[in-house]
Coordinates of C-alpha atoms in Angstrom, one line a residue:
M1 CA -54.8 -33.4 -7.0
N2 CA -54.2 -37.2 -6.6
K3 CA -56.4 -37.3 -3.5
K4 CA -59.3 -35.7 -5.4
K5 CA -58.9 -38.3 -8.1
A6 CA -58.9 -41.1 -5.6
L7 CA -62.1 -39.8 -3.9
S8 CA -63.7 -39.4 -7.3
Y9 CA -62.7 -42.9 -8.3
K10 CA -64.3 -44.3 -5.1
S11 CA -67.4 -42.4 -5.7
E12 CA -67.6 -43.5 -9.3
N13 CA -67.0 -47.1 -8.3
G14 CA -70.0 -46.9 -5.8
R15 CA -72.3 -46.0 -8.7
N16 CA -70.9 -48.7 -10.9
G17 CA -70.4 -51.8 -8.8
M18 CA -70.6 -54.3 -11.6
M19 CA -68.1 -52.4 -13.7
K20 CA -65.7 -52.3 -10.7
K21 CA -65.7 -56.0 -10.3
F22 CA -65.0 -56.5 -14.0
V23 CA -62.1 -54.1 -13.9
L24 CA -60.6 -55.6 -10.8
L25 CA -60.7 -59.1 -12.3
I26 CA -58.8 -57.9 -15.4
V27 CA -56.2 -56.1 -13.3
A28 CA -55.7 -59.2 -11.1
L29 CA -55.1 -61.4 -14.1
V30 CA -52.5 -58.9 -15.5
V31 CA -50.7 -58.7 -12.2
F32 CA -50.6 -62.4 -11.8
A33 CA -49.1 -62.8 -15.3
L34 CA -46.4 -60.2 -14.6
V35 CA -45.4 -61.8 -11.2
G36 CA -45.2 -65.2 -12.7
C37 CA -43.1 -63.9 -15.5
S38 CA -40.7 -62.1 -13.2
K39 CA -40.1 -65.2 -11.1
D40 CA -39.1 -67.3 -14.1
E41 CA -37.3 -64.8 -16.2
P42 CA -35.3 -62.0 -14.4
K43 CA -35.0 -58.8 -16.3
E44 CA -31.7 -58.0 -17.9
G45 CA -29.3 -56.3 -15.5
E46 CA -31.0 -57.6 -12.3
G47 CA -28.7 -59.5 -9.9
S48 CA -27.3 -59.7 -6.4
A49 CA -26.7 -56.9 -4.0
E50 CA -23.0 -57.3 -4.5
A51 CA -23.5 -56.7 -8.3
E52 CA -25.6 -53.5 -7.7
Y53 CA -23.4 -51.9 -5.1
G54 CA -19.7 -51.1 -5.2
G55 CA -17.3 -48.3 -6.2
T56 CA -15.1 -46.1 -4.0
L57 CA -16.3 -44.7 -0.7
K58 CA -14.8 -41.4 -0.1
V59 CA -14.5 -40.2 3.5
A60 CA -13.3 -36.8 4.5
M61 CA -11.5 -36.7 7.8
S62 CA -10.3 -33.6 9.7
A63 CA -6.7 -34.6 10.5
Q64 CA -4.0 -36.9 9.4
P65 CA -3.3 -39.9 11.7
P66 CA 0.2 -39.9 13.3
T67 CA 0.5 -43.6 12.5
L68 CA -1.7 -46.6 11.8
D69 CA 0.2 -48.7 14.3
V70 CA -2.7 -48.6 16.8
H71 CA -0.7 -50.2 19.6
L72 CA 1.1 -46.8 19.9
T73 CA -1.6 -44.1 19.5
T74 CA -4.8 -42.9 21.0
S75 CA -5.5 -40.7 18.0
S76 CA -9.2 -41.0 17.0
D77 CA -8.3 -40.4 13.4
A78 CA -6.0 -43.4 13.5
I79 CA -8.7 -45.5 15.1
D80 CA -11.3 -44.4 12.5
V81 CA -9.1 -45.8 9.7
S82 CA -7.6 -48.8 11.6
L83 CA -10.9 -50.3 12.7
N84 CA -11.3 -51.3 9.1
I85 CA -7.8 -52.9 8.8
Y86 CA -7.3 -54.7 12.1
E87 CA -9.4 -56.9 14.4
T88 CA -9.0 -58.0 18.0
L89 CA -9.7 -61.0 20.2
V90 CA -12.7 -59.2 21.7
A91 CA -14.4 -55.9 20.8
Q92 CA -17.4 -53.8 21.8
N93 CA -20.9 -54.5 20.7
S94 CA -23.4 -51.6 20.3
K95 CA -24.0 -51.7 24.1
Q96 CA -20.3 -51.3 24.7
Q97 CA -20.0 -54.8 26.1
A98 CA -17.1 -57.1 25.2
E99 CA -17.7 -60.0 22.8
P100 CA -15.4 -62.3 20.9
V101 CA -14.3 -61.4 17.3
L102 CA -11.1 -63.3 16.5
A103 CA -11.6 -65.5 19.5
E104 CA -14.2 -68.2 19.1
T105 CA -14.6 -68.7 22.8
V106 CA -13.2 -67.2 26.0
E107 CA -13.1 -69.2 29.3
K108 CA -12.2 -67.7 32.7
S109 CA -10.6 -69.9 35.4
D110 CA -12.4 -70.2 38.8
D111 CA -9.7 -68.1 40.5
G112 CA -9.9 -65.4 37.8
L113 CA -6.2 -65.5 37.1
T114 CA -6.4 -67.3 33.7
Y115 CA -8.3 -66.5 30.5
T116 CA -8.2 -69.1 27.7
F117 CA -8.9 -67.8 24.2
K118 CA -9.8 -70.4 21.5
L119 CA -9.0 -68.8 18.2
R120 CA -11.2 -69.0 15.1
E121 CA -9.4 -71.2 12.5
G122 CA -8.9 -70.2 8.9
V123 CA -8.7 -66.5 9.5
K124 CA -6.2 -65.0 7.0
F125 CA -4.1 -61.8 7.2
H126 CA -4.0 -59.5 4.3
N127 CA -0.7 -61.0 3.2
G128 CA -2.4 -64.4 2.8
K129 CA -1.0 -66.0 5.9
E130 CA -3.3 -67.8 8.3
M131 CA -3.5 -66.2 11.8
T132 CA -2.3 -68.5 14.5
A133 CA -1.5 -68.3 18.2
D134 CA 2.0 -67.2 17.4
D135 CA 0.7 -64.0 15.9
V136 CA -1.8 -63.4 18.7
V137 CA 0.8 -63.9 21.4
A138 CA 3.2 -61.5 19.7
S139 CA 0.5 -58.9 19.2
M140 CA -1.0 -59.1 22.7
N141 CA 2.3 -59.1 24.5
R142 CA 3.5 -56.1 22.5
W143 CA 0.2 -54.3 23.2
V144 CA 0.7 -54.9 27.0
E145 CA 4.2 -53.5 26.6
K146 CA 3.2 -50.4 24.5
S147 CA -0.3 -49.4 25.5
S148 CA -0.5 -47.1 28.4
R149 CA -3.9 -48.5 29.3
A150 CA -2.6 -52.1 29.2
K151 CA 0.5 -51.2 31.1
L152 CA -1.6 -49.7 33.9
L153 CA -4.4 -52.2 34.1
L154 CA -2.8 -55.5 33.0
A155 CA 0.7 -55.0 34.2
D156 CA 2.8 -58.2 34.6
S157 CA 0.2 -60.2 32.6
T158 CA 1.4 -62.5 29.8
F159 CA -0.1 -64.1 26.8
E160 CA 1.2 -67.6 26.1
K161 CA 0.6 -70.1 23.3
Q162 CA -1.1 -73.4 24.3
D163 CA -1.4 -74.7 20.8
D164 CA -1.7 -73.3 17.3
Y165 CA -5.3 -72.1 18.0
T166 CA -5.3 -71.5 21.7
V167 CA -3.8 -68.6 23.7
V168 CA -3.8 -68.2 27.5
L169 CA -3.7 -65.0 29.4
K170 CA -2.1 -65.2 32.8
L171 CA -2.8 -62.5 35.3
K172 CA -0.9 -61.6 38.5
N173 CA -4.1 -60.4 40.2
A174 CA -7.7 -61.3 39.5
V175 CA -9.7 -58.3 38.4
T176 CA -13.1 -58.0 36.9
D177 CA -12.5 -55.7 33.9
V178 CA -10.0 -57.8 31.8
L179 CA -12.2 -58.2 28.7
D180 CA -13.5 -54.5 29.0
V181 CA -9.9 -53.3 28.9
M182 CA -9.1 -55.5 25.9
A183 CA -12.2 -54.2 24.1
G184 CA -11.3 -50.6 24.6
R185 CA -10.9 -48.3 21.5
G186 CA -7.9 -46.3 22.3
Q187 CA -4.6 -48.0 21.6
F188 CA -6.6 -51.1 20.8
P189 CA -4.9 -54.5 20.8
A190 CA -4.8 -55.2 17.0
I191 CA -3.7 -58.6 15.9
M192 CA -0.9 -58.4 13.4
P193 CA 1.5 -61.0 11.9
A194 CA 4.3 -61.9 14.3
E195 CA 7.0 -61.2 11.6
I196 CA 5.7 -57.7 11.0
L197 CA 5.9 -57.0 14.7
A198 CA 9.4 -58.5 15.0
S199 CA 10.7 -56.0 12.4
A200 CA 9.0 -52.9 13.9
G201 CA 11.2 -50.0 14.9
A202 CA 10.7 -47.4 17.6
D203 CA 8.2 -45.6 15.3
G204 CA 6.0 -48.6 14.9
V205 CA 5.4 -51.2 12.2
S206 CA 6.3 -50.5 8.6
E207 CA 3.5 -52.5 7.1
Y208 CA -0.2 -52.2 8.1
I209 CA -1.5 -55.8 7.9
G210 CA -4.5 -57.1 9.8
T211 CA -7.4 -59.5 9.3
G212 CA -10.1 -56.8 8.9
P213 CA -12.6 -56.4 6.0
F214 CA -10.4 -53.8 4.3
K215 CA -6.6 -54.0 3.5
F216 CA -4.2 -51.1 3.5
T217 CA -3.1 -50.1 0.0
D218 CA -1.5 -46.7 0.0
W219 CA -1.0 -43.5 2.0
K220 CA -0.2 -40.2 0.3
Q221 CA 0.9 -38.0 3.2
D222 CA -1.4 -35.0 3.8
R223 CA -3.7 -36.2 1.0
F224 CA -5.4 -39.6 1.5
I225 CA -5.2 -43.2 2.8
H226 CA -6.5 -45.8 0.4
L227 CA -8.0 -49.1 1.6
T228 CA -9.3 -52.0 -0.6
K229 CA -11.9 -54.6 0.1
F230 CA -10.2 -57.8 1.4
D231 CA -11.7 -60.6 -0.7
D232 CA -10.5 -63.4 1.7
Y233 CA -12.0 -61.8 4.8
S234 CA -13.4 -64.2 7.4
P235 CA -16.2 -62.6 9.2
A236 CA -17.3 -63.7 12.7
E237 CA -20.7 -65.2 13.1
G238 CA -23.8 -63.3 14.2
E239 CA -25.6 -60.1 13.2
P240 CA -23.5 -56.9 12.8
D241 CA -23.6 -55.2 16.2
G242 CA -21.1 -52.4 16.9
L243 CA -17.7 -53.8 16.2
V244 CA -18.7 -57.5 16.5
G245 CA -20.7 -59.9 14.4
S246 CA -20.5 -60.4 10.7
K247 CA -19.2 -57.6 8.5
T248 CA -20.2 -57.6 4.8
V249 CA -18.4 -55.2 2.5
Y250 CA -20.4 -53.7 -0.4
V251 CA -17.9 -51.2 -1.7
D252 CA -14.6 -51.9 -3.6
D253 CA -12.4 -49.2 -2.1
V254 CA -12.3 -46.6 0.6
E255 CA -10.4 -43.4 0.5
F256 CA -9.9 -41.4 3.6
H257 CA -9.1 -37.9 2.5
I258 CA -7.4 -35.6 4.9
V259 CA -9.4 -32.3 4.7
T260 CA -8.4 -30.1 7.6
D261 CA -10.7 -27.2 6.6
S262 CA -14.2 -27.9 7.9
S263 CA -15.9 -25.7 5.3
T264 CA -14.2 -27.7 2.6
R265 CA -15.4 -31.0 4.1
M266 CA -18.9 -29.5 4.3
A267 CA -18.9 -28.3 0.7
G268 CA -17.5 -31.6 -0.4
V269 CA -20.3 -33.7 1.1
Q270 CA -22.9 -31.3 -0.1
T271 CA -21.7 -31.6 -3.7
G272 CA -21.1 -35.3 -3.6
E273 CA -17.3 -35.1 -3.8
Y274 CA -17.2 -37.0 -0.6
D275 CA -19.7 -39.7 0.5
I276 CA -19.1 -39.2 4.2
A277 CA -17.7 -36.3 6.2
L278 CA -16.4 -36.8 9.7
N279 CA -16.1 -34.1 12.4
M280 CA -18.4 -31.7 10.7
P281 CA -18.5 -28.2 12.0
F282 CA -21.0 -27.9 14.9
D283 CA -22.1 -24.4 13.9
S284 CA -23.3 -25.9 10.6
Y285 CA -25.4 -28.6 12.3
E286 CA -28.8 -27.0 11.6
Q287 CA -27.9 -26.3 8.0
L288 CA -26.7 -29.9 7.5
V289 CA -29.9 -31.3 9.1
N290 CA -32.0 -29.2 6.7
T291 CA -30.0 -30.1 3.6
S292 CA -32.3 -32.4 1.5
N293 CA -29.6 -34.6 0.0
L294 CA -27.8 -35.3 3.2
Q295 CA -28.3 -37.6 6.1
T296 CA -26.8 -36.2 9.3
F297 CA -26.0 -38.0 12.6
S298 CA -25.3 -36.5 16.0
P299 CA -24.8 -39.3 18.5
F300 CA -23.7 -38.6 22.0
D301 CA -21.1 -41.3 21.9
K302 CA -18.0 -39.3 21.3
G303 CA -16.8 -38.1 24.7
A304 CA -16.0 -35.1 26.7
I305 CA -13.9 -31.9 26.3
S306 CA -11.6 -31.3 29.2
L307 CA -8.8 -29.1 30.4
V308 CA -5.8 -31.3 31.3
Y309 CA -3.3 -30.2 33.9
N310 CA 0.4 -31.2 33.7
K311 CA 1.0 -32.8 37.1
K312 CA 4.5 -34.0 36.4
S313 CA 6.4 -30.7 35.8
G314 CA 5.9 -27.0 36.1
I315 CA 3.5 -24.8 38.0
M316 CA 0.4 -27.0 37.7
T317 CA 2.0 -29.7 39.9
N318 CA 0.5 -27.5 42.7
P319 CA -3.1 -28.9 43.3
E320 CA -4.2 -25.6 44.9
L321 CA -3.6 -23.9 41.5
R322 CA -5.6 -26.5 39.8
K323 CA -8.5 -26.0 42.2
S324 CA -8.2 -22.2 41.7
I325 CA -8.6 -22.5 37.9
N326 CA -11.3 -25.1 38.2
A327 CA -13.3 -22.6 40.4
G328 CA -13.1 -19.9 37.8
I329 CA -14.1 -21.9 34.7
D330 CA -17.6 -21.3 33.2
S331 CA -18.1 -24.6 31.4
H332 CA -21.3 -23.5 29.7
S333 CA -19.6 -20.7 27.9
V334 CA -16.7 -23.0 26.9
M335 CA -19.1 -25.7 25.6
L336 CA -21.3 -23.2 23.8
A337 CA -18.2 -21.7 22.0
A338 CA -16.9 -25.2 21.3
V339 CA -20.0 -26.6 19.6
G340 CA -22.2 -23.6 19.0
N341 CA -25.5 -25.3 19.6
E342 CA -27.0 -26.3 22.9
K343 CA -28.5 -29.4 21.2
L344 CA -25.0 -30.8 20.8
F345 CA -23.6 -30.6 24.4
K346 CA -24.5 -31.7 27.9
L347 CA -23.1 -30.2 31.1
S348 CA -22.3 -32.8 33.6
P349 CA -19.4 -33.5 36.0
N350 CA -19.3 -37.1 35.0
F351 CA -15.9 -38.4 34.0
M352 CA -17.8 -41.3 32.5
S353 CA -20.6 -41.0 29.9
P354 CA -23.7 -39.6 31.6
E355 CA -25.6 -42.3 29.7
N356 CA -23.6 -45.1 31.3
A357 CA -26.0 -46.9 33.6
D358 CA -23.2 -48.7 35.5
W359 CA -21.0 -45.8 36.3
A360 CA -22.6 -42.4 35.8
T361 CA -22.6 -40.2 38.9
D362 CA -22.8 -36.5 39.6
A363 CA -20.6 -36.8 42.7
G364 CA -18.5 -33.7 43.0
K365 CA -21.0 -31.5 41.2
E366 CA -20.6 -28.8 43.9
V367 CA -17.3 -27.7 42.3
Y368 CA -18.4 -28.1 38.7
N369 CA -19.1 -25.2 36.3
L370 CA -18.8 -22.6 39.1
G371 CA -17.5 -19.8 36.8
D372 CA -16.6 -17.8 40.0
V373 CA -13.8 -15.5 38.8
E374 CA -13.5 -13.7 42.2
K375 CA -13.1 -17.0 44.0
A376 CA -10.5 -18.1 41.5
K377 CA -8.5 -14.9 42.0
Q378 CA -8.6 -15.4 45.8
L379 CA -7.6 -19.0 45.6
L380 CA -4.8 -18.2 43.2
K381 CA -3.5 -15.6 45.6
E382 CA -3.7 -18.1 48.5
A383 CA -1.8 -20.7 46.4
G384 CA 1.1 -18.3 45.8
Y385 CA 0.6 -17.6 42.1
N386 CA 2.7 -14.7 41.0
N387 CA 1.9 -14.1 37.4
E388 CA 4.1 -16.9 36.1
E389 CA 3.6 -17.7 32.4
V390 CA 1.3 -20.7 31.8
I391 CA 1.5 -22.5 28.5
L392 CA -1.9 -23.6 27.1
Y393 CA -1.8 -26.2 24.3
A394 CA -4.6 -26.9 21.8
T395 CA -4.9 -28.0 18.2
G396 CA -6.4 -26.1 15.4
D397 CA -7.3 -29.3 13.5
Y398 CA -10.5 -29.7 15.6
D399 CA -12.8 -26.7 15.7
H400 CA -14.2 -27.6 19.2
H401 CA -10.7 -27.9 20.6
Y402 CA -9.7 -24.6 19.2
N403 CA -12.8 -22.7 20.1
S404 CA -12.7 -24.1 23.7
A405 CA -9.1 -22.9 24.0
V406 CA -9.9 -19.4 22.8
V407 CA -12.7 -18.9 25.3
L408 CA -10.7 -20.6 28.1
K409 CA -7.8 -18.2 27.4
E410 CA -10.2 -15.3 28.0
Q411 CA -11.5 -16.8 31.2
L412 CA -8.0 -17.4 32.5
S413 CA -7.1 -13.8 31.7
K414 CA -10.1 -12.6 33.8
M415 CA -8.9 -14.8 36.7
G416 CA -5.5 -13.2 36.4
V417 CA -3.7 -16.1 34.9
N418 CA -0.9 -15.2 32.5
A419 CA -1.8 -17.8 29.9
K420 CA -0.1 -18.2 26.5
L421 CA -2.1 -20.1 24.0
E422 CA -0.1 -22.3 21.6
I423 CA -1.9 -23.9 18.6
Y424 CA -0.5 -26.8 16.7
D425 CA -1.7 -29.3 14.1
W426 CA -2.8 -32.5 15.6
P427 CA 0.3 -34.7 14.9
T428 CA 2.6 -32.0 16.2
L429 CA 0.6 -31.6 19.3
L430 CA 0.6 -35.4 19.9
D431 CA 4.4 -35.3 19.7
K432 CA 5.0 -32.1 21.8
R433 CA 2.6 -33.0 24.6
N434 CA 4.7 -36.1 25.5
N435 CA 7.4 -33.8 26.9
P436 CA 6.2 -32.6 30.3
E437 CA 8.6 -29.6 30.1
N438 CA 6.7 -28.2 27.2
W439 CA 3.3 -27.2 28.6
D440 CA 1.1 -26.6 31.7
L441 CA -2.5 -26.8 30.4
M442 CA -4.0 -28.6 27.4
V443 CA -7.5 -28.8 25.9
A444 CA -8.3 -32.4 24.9
G445 CA -11.1 -34.5 23.8
I446 CA -11.5 -37.5 26.0
S447 CA -13.2 -40.6 24.5
Y448 CA -15.7 -42.6 26.5
V449 CA -14.5 -45.8 28.1
T450 CA -16.5 -48.7 29.6
T451 CA -14.9 -48.8 33.1
P452 CA -13.3 -46.0 35.3
S453 CA -10.0 -47.8 35.4
Q454 CA -9.6 -47.0 31.7
L455 CA -10.0 -43.2 32.0
L456 CA -7.1 -41.1 30.8
A457 CA -7.7 -38.8 33.8
V458 CA -6.4 -41.6 36.1
N459 CA -3.6 -42.9 33.9
P460 CA -0.1 -42.0 35.2
D461 CA 1.4 -42.7 31.7
W462 CA -0.9 -40.5 29.6
P463 CA 0.1 -36.8 29.2
G464 CA -1.1 -35.0 32.3
W465 CA 0.5 -37.8 34.3
T466 CA -1.9 -38.4 37.2
N467 CA 0.1 -40.0 40.0
D468 CA -1.8 -40.1 43.3
E469 CA -1.8 -43.0 45.8
K470 CA -5.4 -42.5 46.9
I471 CA -6.6 -42.7 43.2
S472 CA -4.6 -45.8 42.6
T473 CA -5.8 -47.5 45.7
A474 CA -9.4 -46.6 45.0
L475 CA -9.2 -48.0 41.4
D476 CA -7.7 -51.2 42.7
E477 CA -10.7 -51.6 45.1
I478 CA -13.2 -50.8 42.3
R479 CA -11.7 -53.5 40.1
V480 CA -12.0 -56.3 42.7
A481 CA -15.3 -55.1 44.3
A482 CA -17.7 -58.0 45.0
T483 CA -20.7 -56.4 43.4
K484 CA -21.6 -53.7 40.8
E485 CA -23.3 -51.6 43.5
E486 CA -20.2 -51.7 45.7
A487 CA -18.0 -50.8 42.8
K488 CA -20.2 -47.9 41.8
E489 CA -20.3 -46.5 45.3
K490 CA -16.5 -46.5 45.4
W491 CA -16.3 -44.9 42.0
S492 CA -18.7 -42.1 43.2
D493 CA -16.4 -41.4 46.2
L494 CA -13.4 -41.4 43.9
Q495 CA -14.9 -39.0 41.4
S496 CA -15.8 -36.6 44.2
Y497 CA -12.2 -36.8 45.5
M498 CA -10.9 -36.1 42.0
L499 CA -13.1 -33.1 41.4
N500 CA -12.7 -31.6 44.9
D501 CA -9.1 -32.3 45.8
Y502 CA -6.8 -33.8 43.2
V503 CA -8.3 -32.2 40.0
P504 CA -6.5 -34.1 37.3
H505 CA -8.8 -32.5 34.7
T506 CA -11.4 -29.9 34.6
Q507 CA -14.4 -31.2 32.8
F508 CA -16.0 -28.8 30.4
G509 CA -18.8 -30.9 29.1
H510 CA -20.0 -33.8 26.9
Y511 CA -20.5 -33.4 23.2
A512 CA -22.1 -35.1 20.2
S513 CA -20.2 -35.8 17.1
V514 CA -21.7 -34.6 13.8
I515 CA -21.3 -36.8 10.8
S516 CA -22.9 -36.2 7.4
A517 CA -23.3 -38.5 4.5
T518 CA -25.0 -38.3 1.1
D519 CA -28.4 -39.8 0.8
K520 CA -27.0 -42.0 -1.9
L521 CA -25.7 -44.4 0.8
E522 CA -27.8 -47.1 2.4
D523 CA -27.4 -48.7 5.8
L524 CA -24.7 -46.5 7.2
T525 CA -24.1 -47.2 10.9
I526 CA -22.6 -44.8 13.3
F527 CA -20.8 -46.2 16.3
N528 CA -18.3 -43.6 17.6
T529 CA -17.5 -43.2 13.9
A530 CA -18.9 -44.2 10.5
L531 CA -18.6 -48.0 10.1
L532 CA -17.7 -48.8 6.5
W533 CA -18.9 -52.4 6.4
E534 CA -22.6 -53.0 5.6
V535 CA -22.9 -49.5 4.0
K536 CA -24.0 -49.7 0.4
K537 CA -23.2 -47.3 -2.4
T538 CA -25.0 -47.7 -5.8
K539 CA -22.5 -48.1 -8.6

């Protein structure tokens, strides 16, 4: 109807040129008068963006974090919350490159054994105290002691105070991935007040105090975690980019609601009870995408789903058994069951992200996704398997973990493996998996990292307990390689060895995360999770 009117108007204007000019003149004068008025006299109620936006941002998450002391946990739920509370010396930009955050500058010595971090001055903790070198040294040395990634890759390194705003990292050996390790997400090196760390017990700190854009307020177990905008926040310079750059907060409060049931999360975001819902059910992806009042994201930045073998205790310490099971696994069926939509997964033998230009390789693809049950039976027989019970761990808090485990259990049965599936809530699983006497196999989501040395599949301290001299030697060579090309070639050789011979994990596939938000939010950025700075919610 409007198009017809417009055409008609044009046509009419063609017949009445003089009248058109007169009308346009009148309209121009009226518009000029209105614009001039609006510049000099703002309408009542108009104001800054901060005045227009605010309120409480409600985020539905699928599991309760075990702790918010991120030096101690790799839990993605803990990280999703803690990224808003704590900051680090360096962090990842949107290209997963390390850039300064609480450090103003970073200088590396010519011999590569010393890194000097000049701290930003005037940065306050949530308790009002200014961050100084004492806090950074206490935080970083505790992180080196507690983090399995730091213990493996920065062993015997120490952080020392040079002056109140300068910290020096001293390494035993020069390696090329120091800043990448420090910028990693899992067990990230949060800077906390020294006195808080000094009073921490074995279970971690008792107060969650950082320098981030939000401060911890309250945690009602099994219900919600409440954060509040930190009014004295000192943002870094530069445009927001991943976890670096400036961070402007437009909401007053954030509530992370623990909603383990995925259908409840979905209904909540559809009705507006929640503004953002994390870890949305994969089988609802098409419905979410086609829901008019939602914005749905499915970035392939989450990670991979893997079967982890316990190589420290029990029957899976035998690599021939691991090879046998690997030969029988049909990864396509597992991934399809896990996420329910072929748009949301990729089959690839890569331990690293297939999109990682520096490290992605298909080395070892000849033993990936074979699904050869008869071969598995033959290999199991040759390995001496005699129907021993095999304990398979998974959590029910994540649908893709649970669904993978159910299909895997069926595939193991077809191979002749006497598998017993045990399902736990996520915090319980995190606790039980630390005892190598408890389990043999475990379904796990493995987050992407920026260098092979940070992979959990090669970490001797992470559950699964990879401990192989050839892997350790190869990783050392990769970390000191003279060129990127040399390093990547060595990594390809190592991935092939891991898939063909050692088999620390069996890779099922890579998956997208599904995050939905109401269309009431503006400027929501997804970077592994929903970033809660820069996002705007109308009051």
